[in-house]
Amino acid sequence: MNEITQLAAELGRRLQVLNAHVSTAESCTGGGIAEAITRVAGSSAWFEAGYVTYSNRQKTLQLNVPAELFTQVGAVSREVVEAMVRGAQHKSHARFAVAVSGIAGPDGGSPSKPVGTVWLAWGVGEAVHAECRHFSGNRDDVRRQTVKAALEGLLQHAAGEISNQG
């Protein structure tokens, strides 16, 4: 079992302890996070939905991301991934969600947002945490590192919820 599959399996164990579900809202990973989760046998017990919203139009249509954000801050931004994660939670009714938007390359980067720039957001109930990461390597490397970071963040948030239960 590879590292990403192990992370997804551990996420499933933690979500089952919490009797919780997760959804994904993905752009640059093209469904890779959902694919990693659904590799795990029995994931239907804790995986609710995956939204692959590659275009800005679909981010708005499927996840209710305000269209004006794209002109104000761009698709690869804190504001957009926070709106994506909220949209995924709202549409799927999942307690946990993760959203990613980034520049996997090889093109599309700029001086302010170079290739490898990825914004991630995690939603747990009402709380949202977002962070910007900078990954290196080729397109596949950036996407794989993003999937891994998304799952690690979900694991961290699930562990926090478990410890809060006492």
PDB file of N, CA and C in Angstrom, residues 4 27-30 32-33 76 100-107 114-120 133-150:
ATOM      1  N   ILE A   4       0.008   7.479  -0.036  1.00  0.00           N
ATOM      2  CA  ILE A   4      -1.258   8.195  -0.194  1.00  0.00           C
ATOM      3  C   ILE A   4      -2.435   7.292   0.168  1.00  0.00           C
ATOM      4  N   SER A  27      -9.585  21.378  -7.969  1.00  0.00           N
ATOM      5  CA  SER A  27      -9.296  22.004  -9.244  1.00  0.00           C
ATOM      6  C   SER A  27      -8.029  21.372  -9.804  1.00  0.00           C
ATOM      7  N   CYS A  28      -6.860  21.787  -9.337  1.00  0.00           N
ATOM      8  CA  CYS A  28      -5.590  21.358  -9.933  1.00  0.00           C
ATOM      9  C   CYS A  28      -5.339  19.854  -9.818  1.00  0.00           C
ATOM     10  N   THR A  29      -5.966  19.172  -8.875  1.00  0.00           N
ATOM     11  CA  THR A  29      -5.758  17.724  -8.720  1.00  0.00           C
ATOM     12  C   THR A  29      -6.719  16.909  -9.567  1.00  0.00           C
ATOM     13  N   GLY A  30      -7.706  17.532 -10.165  1.00  0.00           N
ATOM     14  CA  GLY A  30      -8.588  16.856 -11.107  1.00  0.00           C
ATOM     15  C   GLY A  30      -9.282  15.619 -10.567  1.00  0.00           C
ATOM     16  N   GLY A  32      -8.036  13.783  -7.975  1.00  0.00           N
ATOM     17  CA  GLY A  32      -7.047  12.881  -7.385  1.00  0.00           C
ATOM     18  C   GLY A  32      -7.257  12.597  -5.911  1.00  0.00           C
ATOM     19  N   ILE A  33      -7.760  13.574  -5.166  1.00  0.00           N
ATOM     20  CA  ILE A  33      -8.005  13.349  -3.739  1.00  0.00           C
ATOM     21  C   ILE A  33      -9.160  12.364  -3.574  1.00  0.00           C
ATOM     22  N   VAL A  76      -6.547  30.964  -7.779  1.00  0.00           N
ATOM     23  CA  VAL A  76      -5.570  30.379  -6.859  1.00  0.00           C
ATOM     24  C   VAL A  76      -5.392  31.382  -5.717  1.00  0.00           C
ATOM     25  N   VAL A 100      -8.885  22.430  -3.043  1.00  0.00           N
ATOM     26  CA  VAL A 100      -7.566  22.788  -3.563  1.00  0.00           C
ATOM     27  C   VAL A 100      -7.707  23.526  -4.889  1.00  0.00           C
ATOM     28  N   SER A 101      -6.841  24.526  -5.075  1.00  0.00           N
ATOM     29  CA  SER A 101      -6.746  25.252  -6.333  1.00  0.00           C
ATOM     30  C   SER A 101      -5.295  25.702  -6.475  1.00  0.00           C
ATOM     31  N   GLY A 102      -4.690  25.363  -7.605  1.00  0.00           N
ATOM     32  CA  GLY A 102      -3.285  25.703  -7.747  1.00  0.00           C
ATOM     33  C   GLY A 102      -2.826  25.695  -9.185  1.00  0.00           C
ATOM     34  N   ILE A 103      -1.528  25.894  -9.327  1.00  0.00           N
ATOM     35  CA  ILE A 103      -0.892  25.940 -10.643  1.00  0.00           C
ATOM     36  C   ILE A 103       0.072  24.768 -10.727  1.00  0.00           C
ATOM     37  N   ALA A 104      -0.372  23.693 -11.375  1.00  0.00           N
ATOM     38  CA  ALA A 104       0.423  22.474 -11.446  1.00  0.00           C
ATOM     39  C   ALA A 104       1.488  22.533 -12.542  1.00  0.00           C
ATOM     40  N   GLY A 105       1.311  23.413 -13.509  1.00  0.00           N
ATOM     41  CA  GLY A 105       2.295  23.568 -14.575  1.00  0.00           C
ATOM     42  C   GLY A 105       2.050  22.639 -15.745  1.00  0.00           C
ATOM     43  N   PRO A 106       2.929  22.641 -16.700  1.00  0.00           N
ATOM     44  CA  PRO A 106       4.188  23.376 -16.700  1.00  0.00           C
ATOM     45  C   PRO A 106       4.021  24.870 -16.985  1.00  0.00           C
ATOM     46  N   ASP A 107       2.831  25.274 -17.477  1.00  0.00           N
ATOM     47  CA  ASP A 107       2.570  26.682 -17.772  1.00  0.00           C
ATOM     48  C   ASP A 107       1.587  27.245 -16.760  1.00  0.00           C
ATOM     49  N   PRO A 114       3.921  31.456  -8.878  1.00  0.00           N
ATOM     50  CA  PRO A 114       4.687  30.573  -9.766  1.00  0.00           C
ATOM     51  C   PRO A 114       4.098  29.163  -9.809  1.00  0.00           C
ATOM     52  N   VAL A 115       4.496  28.412 -10.813  1.00  0.00           N
ATOM     53  CA  VAL A 115       4.110  27.003 -10.907  1.00  0.00           C
ATOM     54  C   VAL A 115       4.473  26.333  -9.589  1.00  0.00           C
ATOM     55  N   GLY A 116       3.558  25.536  -9.088  1.00  0.00           N
ATOM     56  CA  GLY A 116       3.746  24.860  -7.806  1.00  0.00           C
ATOM     57  C   GLY A 116       3.011  25.536  -6.664  1.00  0.00           C
ATOM     58  N   THR A 117       2.444  26.733  -6.909  1.00  0.00           N
ATOM     59  CA  THR A 117       1.659  27.426  -5.889  1.00  0.00           C
ATOM     60  C   THR A 117       0.297  26.749  -5.781  1.00  0.00           C
ATOM     61  N   VAL A 118      -0.064  26.345  -4.575  1.00  0.00           N
ATOM     62  CA  VAL A 118      -1.354  25.686  -4.345  1.00  0.00           C
ATOM     63  C   VAL A 118      -1.958  26.227  -3.050  1.00  0.00           C
ATOM     64  N   TRP A 119      -3.208  26.620  -3.134  1.00  0.00           N
ATOM     65  CA  TRP A 119      -3.973  26.967  -1.936  1.00  0.00           C
ATOM     66  C   TRP A 119      -4.821  25.764  -1.557  1.00  0.00           C
ATOM     67  N   LEU A 120      -4.823  25.430  -0.273  1.00  0.00           N
ATOM     68  CA  LEU A 120      -5.640  24.348   0.266  1.00  0.00           C
ATOM     69  C   LEU A 120      -6.504  24.910   1.384  1.00  0.00           C
ATOM     70  N   ARG A 133       0.729  26.607  -0.168  1.00  0.00           N
ATOM     71  CA  ARG A 133       1.930  25.776  -0.207  1.00  0.00           C
ATOM     72  C   ARG A 133       2.618  25.987  -1.555  1.00  0.00           C
ATOM     73  N   HIS A 134       3.909  25.731  -1.574  1.00  0.00           N
ATOM     74  CA  HIS A 134       4.691  25.834  -2.810  1.00  0.00           C
ATOM     75  C   HIS A 134       5.401  24.507  -3.011  1.00  0.00           C
ATOM     76  N   PHE A 135       4.946  23.764  -4.009  1.00  0.00           N
ATOM     77  CA  PHE A 135       5.495  22.447  -4.297  1.00  0.00           C
ATOM     78  C   PHE A 135       6.455  22.535  -5.480  1.00  0.00           C
ATOM     79  N   SER A 136       7.402  21.603  -5.505  1.00  0.00           N
ATOM     80  CA  SER A 136       8.382  21.599  -6.593  1.00  0.00           C
ATOM     81  C   SER A 136       8.191  20.361  -7.462  1.00  0.00           C
ATOM     82  N   GLY A 137       8.861  20.382  -8.591  1.00  0.00           N
ATOM     83  CA  GLY A 137       8.810  19.246  -9.504  1.00  0.00           C
ATOM     84  C   GLY A 137       7.914  19.512 -10.693  1.00  0.00           C
ATOM     85  N   ASN A 138       7.641  18.441 -11.432  1.00  0.00           N
ATOM     86  CA  ASN A 138       6.814  18.562 -12.628  1.00  0.00           C
ATOM     87  C   ASN A 138       5.328  18.518 -12.257  1.00  0.00           C
ATOM     88  N   ARG A 139       4.478  18.563 -13.255  1.00  0.00           N
ATOM     89  CA  ARG A 139       3.028  18.592 -13.047  1.00  0.00           C
ATOM     90  C   ARG A 139       2.552  17.434 -12.170  1.00  0.00           C
ATOM     91  N   ASP A 140       3.002  16.226 -12.470  1.00  0.00           N
ATOM     92  CA  ASP A 140       2.596  15.064 -11.674  1.00  0.00           C
ATOM     93  C   ASP A 140       3.073  15.191 -10.231  1.00  0.00           C
ATOM     94  N   ASP A 141       4.293  15.683 -10.041  1.00  0.00           N
ATOM     95  CA  ASP A 141       4.833  15.868  -8.690  1.00  0.00           C
ATOM     96  C   ASP A 141       3.977  16.850  -7.888  1.00  0.00           C
ATOM     97  N   VAL A 142       3.644  17.968  -8.508  1.00  0.00           N
ATOM     98  CA  VAL A 142       2.846  18.992  -7.823  1.00  0.00           C
ATOM     99  C   VAL A 142       1.482  18.431  -7.450  1.00  0.00           C
ATOM    100  N   ARG A 143       0.868  17.735  -8.363  1.00  0.00           N
ATOM    101  CA  ARG A 143      -0.455  17.163  -8.088  1.00  0.00           C
ATOM    102  C   ARG A 143      -0.377  16.102  -6.986  1.00  0.00           C
ATOM    103  N   ARG A 144       0.601  15.248  -7.021  1.00  0.00           N
ATOM    104  CA  ARG A 144       0.761  14.204  -5.996  1.00  0.00           C
ATOM    105  C   ARG A 144       1.022  14.822  -4.621  1.00  0.00           C
ATOM    106  N   GLN A 145       1.883  15.829  -4.570  1.00  0.00           N
ATOM    107  CA  GLN A 145       2.164  16.506  -3.303  1.00  0.00           C
ATOM    108  C   GLN A 145       0.917  17.214  -2.768  1.00  0.00           C
ATOM    109  N   THR A 146       0.097  17.727  -3.660  1.00  0.00           N
ATOM    110  CA  THR A 146      -1.142  18.383  -3.248  1.00  0.00           C
ATOM    111  C   THR A 146      -2.118  17.373  -2.646  1.00  0.00           C
ATOM    112  N   VAL A 147      -2.267  16.224  -3.293  1.00  0.00           N
ATOM    113  CA  VAL A 147      -3.143  15.168  -2.764  1.00  0.00           C
ATOM    114  C   VAL A 147      -2.662  14.754  -1.370  1.00  0.00           C
ATOM    115  N   LYS A 148      -1.363  14.549  -1.234  1.00  0.00           N
ATOM    116  CA  LYS A 148      -0.797  14.135   0.053  1.00  0.00           C
ATOM    117  C   LYS A 148      -1.054  15.202   1.125  1.00  0.00           C
ATOM    118  N   ALA A 149      -0.810  16.466   0.806  1.00  0.00           N
ATOM    119  CA  ALA A 149      -1.023  17.551   1.766  1.00  0.00           C
ATOM    120  C   ALA A 149      -2.496  17.665   2.145  1.00  0.00           C
ATOM    121  N   ALA A 150      -3.391  17.481   1.184  1.00  0.00           N
ATOM    122  CA  ALA A 150      -4.824  17.557   1.458  1.00  0.00           C
ATOM    123  C   ALA A 150      -5.240  16.474   2.448  1.00  0.00           C
TER     124      ALA A 150
END
